[in-house]
Coordinates of C-alpha atoms in Angstrom, one line a residue:
M1 CA 138.6 142.2 142.6
K2 CA 140.4 139.0 142.0
I3 CA 138.0 136.2 140.6
I4 CA 139.0 132.6 139.4
H5 CA 137.0 131.0 136.7
T6 CA 137.0 127.3 136.5
A7 CA 134.6 124.7 134.5
D8 CA 134.0 121.4 133.3
W9 CA 134.7 119.4 136.6
H10 CA 132.9 116.4 135.7
I11 CA 133.0 114.8 139.0
G12 CA 132.2 111.0 138.9
R13 CA 133.8 110.7 135.5
T14 CA 135.9 107.6 134.3
L15 CA 139.0 107.4 132.0
F16 CA 138.4 104.2 129.9
D17 CA 138.0 101.9 133.1
Y18 CA 139.6 104.0 135.3
P19 CA 137.5 106.1 138.2
L20 CA 139.4 109.5 138.5
I21 CA 137.3 110.5 141.6
D22 CA 140.7 110.8 143.8
D23 CA 142.3 112.7 140.9
Q24 CA 139.2 115.2 141.3
R25 CA 139.4 115.1 144.6
L26 CA 143.0 116.3 144.6
F27 CA 142.3 118.8 142.2
L28 CA 139.9 120.4 144.0
H29 CA 142.1 120.8 147.1
W30 CA 144.6 122.4 145.1
L31 CA 141.9 124.6 143.8
A32 CA 140.9 125.6 147.2
D33 CA 144.6 126.3 148.4
L34 CA 145.0 128.1 145.3
A35 CA 141.8 130.6 146.2
A36 CA 143.3 131.0 149.7
A37 CA 146.8 131.7 148.5
E38 CA 145.4 134.2 145.9
E39 CA 142.9 135.9 148.4
A40 CA 140.4 135.5 145.7
D41 CA 137.2 137.2 146.1
A42 CA 135.0 134.9 144.3
I43 CA 135.2 131.7 142.3
L44 CA 132.7 131.3 139.1
I45 CA 132.3 127.7 138.0
A46 CA 131.1 127.6 134.3
G47 CA 129.0 124.2 134.2
D48 CA 129.3 120.6 134.0
L49 CA 130.0 120.0 137.9
Y50 CA 128.9 116.6 137.5
N51 CA 129.5 114.0 134.7
R52 CA 126.0 112.7 134.9
A53 CA 122.6 114.1 135.6
V54 CA 122.3 111.5 138.3
P55 CA 125.4 111.6 140.2
S56 CA 127.0 108.6 142.2
A57 CA 126.9 109.2 146.2
Q58 CA 130.7 109.5 145.8
A59 CA 130.4 112.2 143.5
V60 CA 127.6 114.3 145.5
E61 CA 129.5 114.0 148.8
L62 CA 132.9 115.5 147.1
L63 CA 131.2 118.3 145.7
D64 CA 129.5 118.9 148.9
E65 CA 133.0 118.7 150.9
I66 CA 134.7 121.4 148.5
F67 CA 131.8 123.7 148.8
C68 CA 131.6 123.9 152.3
D69 CA 135.3 124.0 152.5
L70 CA 135.2 127.0 150.2
A71 CA 131.8 129.0 151.2
L72 CA 131.7 128.1 154.8
K73 CA 135.3 127.7 156.1
K74 CA 137.1 130.0 153.6
R75 CA 134.2 132.3 152.9
I76 CA 134.8 132.7 149.2
P77 CA 131.5 133.6 147.2
L78 CA 130.6 130.7 144.8
Y79 CA 128.7 131.6 141.5
V80 CA 127.9 128.5 139.8
I81 CA 125.7 127.2 136.8
A82 CA 124.5 123.9 135.4
G83 CA 126.0 122.5 132.5
N84 CA 124.5 120.0 129.8
H85 CA 125.8 116.9 132.1
D86 CA 124.0 118.6 135.3
S87 CA 120.6 118.3 136.3
A88 CA 119.2 121.8 136.5
E89 CA 116.5 120.6 139.2
R90 CA 119.3 118.8 141.3
L91 CA 121.8 121.4 141.3
S92 CA 119.3 124.4 142.0
F93 CA 117.9 122.3 145.2
C94 CA 117.8 124.7 148.3
S95 CA 119.7 127.4 146.2
R96 CA 117.6 130.3 147.9
L97 CA 118.7 129.0 151.3
L98 CA 122.3 128.4 150.1
E99 CA 122.9 132.0 149.2
E100 CA 122.8 132.6 152.6
G101 CA 126.2 130.9 152.8
G102 CA 127.4 132.5 149.9
L103 CA 126.7 129.4 147.5
H104 CA 124.8 131.1 144.4
L105 CA 123.4 127.9 142.4
C106 CA 121.9 128.6 138.9
G107 CA 120.0 125.4 137.1
S108 CA 117.8 126.8 134.4
A109 CA 117.5 129.9 132.0
A110 CA 114.3 130.7 133.5
Q111 CA 116.2 131.1 136.9
R112 CA 118.9 133.0 135.7
A113 CA 120.5 135.4 138.3
H114 CA 122.0 138.7 138.0
L115 CA 124.1 139.1 141.6
P116 CA 126.2 142.1 142.5
L117 CA 129.3 142.2 144.4
E118 CA 131.4 144.9 145.6
K119 CA 134.7 145.4 147.2
D120 CA 137.2 148.1 147.6
G121 CA 135.3 150.0 145.1
V122 CA 135.0 147.6 142.6
R123 CA 131.2 146.5 141.7
V124 CA 131.1 143.4 139.7
T125 CA 127.6 142.0 138.5
F126 CA 127.3 138.4 137.8
H127 CA 124.9 137.3 135.2
L128 CA 124.5 133.5 135.7
L129 CA 123.4 131.5 132.3
P130 CA 123.1 127.9 132.8
Y131 CA 123.2 125.2 129.9
F132 CA 119.8 126.0 127.9
T133 CA 117.9 124.6 125.0
P134 CA 115.9 126.5 122.3
A135 CA 112.9 124.5 123.4
E136 CA 113.4 125.6 126.8
V137 CA 113.6 129.2 125.9
R138 CA 110.9 129.1 123.3
M139 CA 108.5 128.8 126.5
L140 CA 110.0 132.2 128.0
F141 CA 109.4 133.6 124.7
P142 CA 106.0 132.7 123.2
E143 CA 105.8 135.6 120.9
K144 CA 109.0 134.8 119.2
E145 CA 110.2 132.4 116.3
I146 CA 113.1 130.5 118.3
A147 CA 114.2 127.6 116.4
S148 CA 118.1 127.7 117.2
F149 CA 120.6 127.7 119.9
D150 CA 121.8 131.3 118.5
E151 CA 118.1 132.6 118.4
A152 CA 117.5 131.5 121.7
F153 CA 120.5 132.9 123.1
A154 CA 119.8 136.3 121.4
A155 CA 116.4 136.3 123.0
L156 CA 117.8 135.9 126.5
M157 CA 120.7 138.5 125.5
E158 CA 118.2 141.2 124.3
Q159 CA 115.8 140.6 127.7
D160 CA 118.8 141.2 129.9
R161 CA 120.4 143.9 128.1
P162 CA 118.4 146.8 130.2
L163 CA 120.2 145.5 133.2
L164 CA 124.1 146.3 131.8
E165 CA 124.1 149.8 133.7
P166 CA 127.2 151.6 133.3
S167 CA 128.1 151.7 137.5
S168 CA 129.3 148.1 137.3
F169 CA 131.5 145.6 135.6
H170 CA 129.2 142.8 134.0
L171 CA 130.3 139.3 134.1
L172 CA 128.1 137.0 132.2
A173 CA 128.8 132.9 132.8
A174 CA 127.5 131.0 130.4
H175 CA 127.6 127.0 129.2
G176 CA 127.7 126.2 125.7
F177 CA 129.5 126.2 122.2
F178 CA 130.1 129.7 121.6
L179 CA 132.3 131.7 119.1
K180 CA 132.4 135.3 117.8
T181 CA 131.4 135.7 114.0
G182 CA 134.2 137.3 112.2
E183 CA 137.2 136.9 114.6
S184 CA 140.2 134.3 113.4
G185 CA 141.0 131.0 114.7
E186 CA 139.4 127.6 114.9
P187 CA 138.2 126.3 118.4
L188 CA 139.7 123.6 119.9
F189 CA 137.8 120.2 120.3
S190 CA 138.3 117.0 122.6
K191 CA 136.5 113.7 121.9
S192 CA 135.0 113.9 125.5
E193 CA 132.8 116.3 124.3
L194 CA 129.9 114.2 123.1
S195 CA 127.5 117.1 121.6
V196 CA 129.4 120.0 120.0
G197 CA 128.9 120.9 116.1
A198 CA 127.5 123.9 114.3
V199 CA 123.9 123.3 115.3
D200 CA 124.9 124.3 118.7
A201 CA 126.9 127.5 117.7
M202 CA 126.1 130.7 119.4
D203 CA 127.2 134.5 118.3
L204 CA 129.1 136.1 121.2
R205 CA 128.2 139.6 119.4
H206 CA 124.8 138.9 121.1
A207 CA 126.9 139.1 124.4
E208 CA 128.5 143.0 123.9
G209 CA 128.1 144.9 126.7
Y210 CA 129.9 142.4 129.1
G211 CA 133.0 143.1 130.4
Y212 CA 134.2 139.4 130.5
V213 CA 132.1 136.4 129.1
A214 CA 133.2 133.2 131.6
L215 CA 132.5 130.3 129.6
G216 CA 132.2 125.9 130.1
H217 CA 131.8 123.4 127.6
L218 CA 134.8 123.1 125.9
H219 CA 137.6 121.0 127.4
A220 CA 140.6 122.9 125.9
P221 CA 141.5 126.3 128.0
Q222 CA 141.2 129.0 125.1
R223 CA 139.6 132.3 123.8
A224 CA 136.2 132.6 122.0
G225 CA 136.2 136.1 121.0
S226 CA 138.2 139.4 122.6
N227 CA 136.5 139.2 126.1
A228 CA 135.4 135.5 126.4
R229 CA 137.3 132.3 127.6
Y230 CA 136.9 128.9 128.1
A231 CA 138.5 127.7 131.3
G232 CA 138.7 124.1 130.0
S233 CA 138.3 121.2 132.2
P234 CA 140.8 120.7 135.0
L235 CA 141.8 117.0 134.4
K236 CA 142.3 115.1 130.9
Y237 CA 139.2 113.5 130.2
S238 CA 140.1 111.7 126.6
L239 CA 143.5 110.8 124.8
S240 CA 142.8 113.7 122.6
E241 CA 143.8 116.0 125.4
A242 CA 146.8 114.3 125.8
R243 CA 148.6 117.4 124.6
Q244 CA 146.3 120.1 126.7
R245 CA 147.7 122.3 129.2
K246 CA 145.1 122.4 131.9
S247 CA 144.6 125.3 134.1
V248 CA 141.9 127.5 135.8
T249 CA 141.7 131.3 134.6
V250 CA 142.4 134.0 137.2
L251 CA 140.6 137.8 136.4
E252 CA 141.6 140.8 138.1
I253 CA 139.1 143.6 137.7
G254 CA 140.3 147.2 138.6
R255 CA 138.3 150.3 139.8
G256 CA 138.0 151.8 136.1
G257 CA 136.7 148.6 134.7
E258 CA 140.1 147.4 133.1
I259 CA 140.7 143.7 133.7
A260 CA 143.7 141.3 133.7
V261 CA 143.3 137.3 132.3
S262 CA 145.9 134.9 133.7
E263 CA 146.2 131.1 134.0
R264 CA 147.3 129.3 136.8
A265 CA 148.6 126.0 135.5
Y266 CA 147.5 122.6 137.4
R267 CA 149.7 119.5 137.3
P268 CA 147.5 116.5 138.3
R269 CA 149.1 113.6 140.3
R270 CA 148.5 111.4 136.8
D271 CA 148.8 112.6 133.6
V272 CA 147.4 111.4 130.3
R273 CA 150.1 110.5 127.8
V274 CA 150.4 108.3 124.2
I275 CA 153.4 106.7 124.3
E276 CA 155.1 105.3 121.0
G277 CA 157.9 103.0 120.3
D278 CA 158.7 99.5 119.4
F279 CA 157.5 97.3 122.0
E280 CA 161.1 96.1 123.7
Q281 CA 161.5 100.2 123.7
L282 CA 158.5 100.7 125.4
L283 CA 159.4 98.0 128.4
D284 CA 162.4 99.7 129.2
P285 CA 161.6 102.3 131.6
R286 CA 164.6 104.4 130.8
N287 CA 163.0 105.3 127.6
Q288 CA 160.4 107.5 129.2
G289 CA 162.3 110.3 129.7
G290 CA 161.9 110.8 133.3
E291 CA 157.9 111.0 132.8
S292 CA 156.4 109.1 135.6
L293 CA 155.4 105.3 135.2
D294 CA 152.3 106.1 137.3
D295 CA 150.8 108.0 134.7
Y296 CA 147.7 107.0 132.7
V297 CA 149.2 105.9 129.3
Y298 CA 148.0 104.5 126.0
A299 CA 150.8 102.5 123.9
N300 CA 151.2 103.0 120.3
I301 CA 153.3 100.2 119.3
L302 CA 155.2 100.4 116.3
G303 CA 155.4 97.0 113.9
D304 CA 153.0 94.4 113.0
E305 CA 154.5 91.6 114.8
A306 CA 152.0 90.0 117.1
V307 CA 153.0 89.8 121.0
L308 CA 151.5 87.7 123.3
F309 CA 150.0 89.0 126.5
A310 CA 151.6 92.5 125.4
L311 CA 148.7 94.6 127.8
Q312 CA 149.8 92.4 130.7
K313 CA 153.7 92.7 130.2
L314 CA 153.3 96.7 129.4
R315 CA 151.2 96.8 132.8
A316 CA 154.0 95.3 134.9
V317 CA 155.6 98.7 134.0
F318 CA 152.8 101.0 133.5
P319 CA 150.0 100.1 136.1
N320 CA 147.8 102.8 134.8
I321 CA 148.1 101.8 131.2
L322 CA 144.9 102.3 129.4
G323 CA 145.0 100.3 126.3
L324 CA 147.3 99.8 123.1
Q325 CA 147.4 99.1 119.4
F326 CA 149.7 97.9 116.8
T327 CA 150.8 100.2 113.9
A328 CA 152.6 99.1 110.9
P329 CA 154.9 101.1 109.2
Q330 CA 153.2 102.8 106.3
G331 CA 153.6 102.6 102.5
E332 CA 152.1 103.1 99.3
E333 CA 148.3 101.8 99.4
A334 CA 147.5 99.1 96.8
A335 CA 144.0 100.7 96.2
I336 CA 141.6 98.1 95.0
P337 CA 139.2 99.5 91.9
A338 CA 135.5 100.3 92.5
G339 CA 133.4 98.1 91.1
E340 CA 135.9 95.5 90.5
A341 CA 134.4 91.9 90.5
L342 CA 136.4 90.1 93.6
A343 CA 133.9 87.3 93.6
S344 CA 136.0 85.1 91.3
E345 CA 139.4 85.7 92.9
P346 CA 140.4 83.2 95.7
V347 CA 140.6 84.2 99.0
E348 CA 144.5 84.1 99.7
A349 CA 144.9 86.5 96.8
L350 CA 142.1 89.0 98.5
F351 CA 143.7 88.8 101.7
E352 CA 147.4 89.5 100.2
R353 CA 145.8 92.6 98.8
F354 CA 143.8 93.6 101.8
Y355 CA 147.4 93.2 103.7
Q356 CA 149.0 95.2 101.3
Q357 CA 146.9 98.1 101.3
I358 CA 146.4 98.3 105.3
T359 CA 150.2 97.7 106.2
G360 CA 151.9 98.6 102.9
Q361 CA 154.0 95.8 102.7
E362 CA 154.1 92.7 100.9
L363 CA 153.3 89.3 102.6
T364 CA 156.5 87.8 103.3
E365 CA 156.8 84.1 102.0
A366 CA 156.4 82.2 105.5
R367 CA 153.0 84.3 105.9
R368 CA 151.9 83.7 102.4
R369 CA 152.0 79.7 103.5
I370 CA 150.0 80.7 106.6
V371 CA 147.4 82.2 104.7
L372 CA 147.2 79.5 101.9
S373 CA 147.1 76.9 104.7
A374 CA 144.3 78.7 106.4
A375 CA 142.5 79.3 103.0
E376 CA 142.5 75.3 102.1
A377 CA 141.0 74.7 105.3
S378 CA 138.1 77.0 104.9
R379 CA 137.2 75.9 101.5
P380 CA 133.9 73.9 101.7
L381 CA 134.7 70.2 100.8
E382 CA 133.6 68.7 97.2
P383 CA 130.4 66.6 97.4
E384 CA 130.6 62.9 97.1
K385 CA 129.4 61.5 93.6

């Protein structure tokens, strides 16, 4: 049986001020074509379909479009859980009716589903566990002391363990920050993940007995234990993701329970890149090494000289520029001793030390004259006697 694992679509998201709905539509149609070409038996979406709990009409229309294409036209079953960006109630609406069309939606831990799928002698049970909070799980287990995400996850896994009968391959879909205690390697985070930290961490050892754990929440494709994996987001949603290689995960499960995991890389219409160099270099398209000028780029301009209308000039070359910053060459910092009384020093001397600490360079004579002139102009007038 072949299953495509994807997550973190974040339909409706923007990158800086650029709406990504058209880029997301291209990915979703690529995914539909991939599923048909791979002859996928199911698609599993591990949360964060939308970017907001109350999505825009455009985002809802796009999700409806792709669900209809996959479930109704291509007849590929969809197994979907809510993420922390989704509204569990909105995503679960009409879920029991939609199951008849092959669309299985699970919005809350209280409604988590355990759904078998069998084909060519392979039986897989999808265990759908949406994003949850300790408070939500505490209501399901009033007799237990549940104060943390990890304790909540342990309670859910303990209750579901009797369902893991040996006649089926068991696949758990979950959304959150999961890791396996004792295994080497640090998880890869992105700045677009707004709530990731040790307080949210859950130990995957509670999920022993599952053949594969399909995860969503972290945007970098990566392993999380020997049999668990984050599919990652299909697009780059922050500059911290610029170097990431986006993909979807393909699972192939054999009759004996053996599993092969591989990736299918996705190349978007517009990449996200950070470009660096002096201003004149960046203005010359020949210095882009063949990369598309239509990409979403952020410019790191080397040098400390002010450039008038820098963003407008760069936009003439890169129409989808995200922003820019000037970076001065770094030298030794001139540290200011802690506790030093600075009030007695003249403004121009303080500024000179500040300039040296930030840029690692001494003020030139021309710049020193500008600072002195500004300092003189800002000094209060002496009162008349």
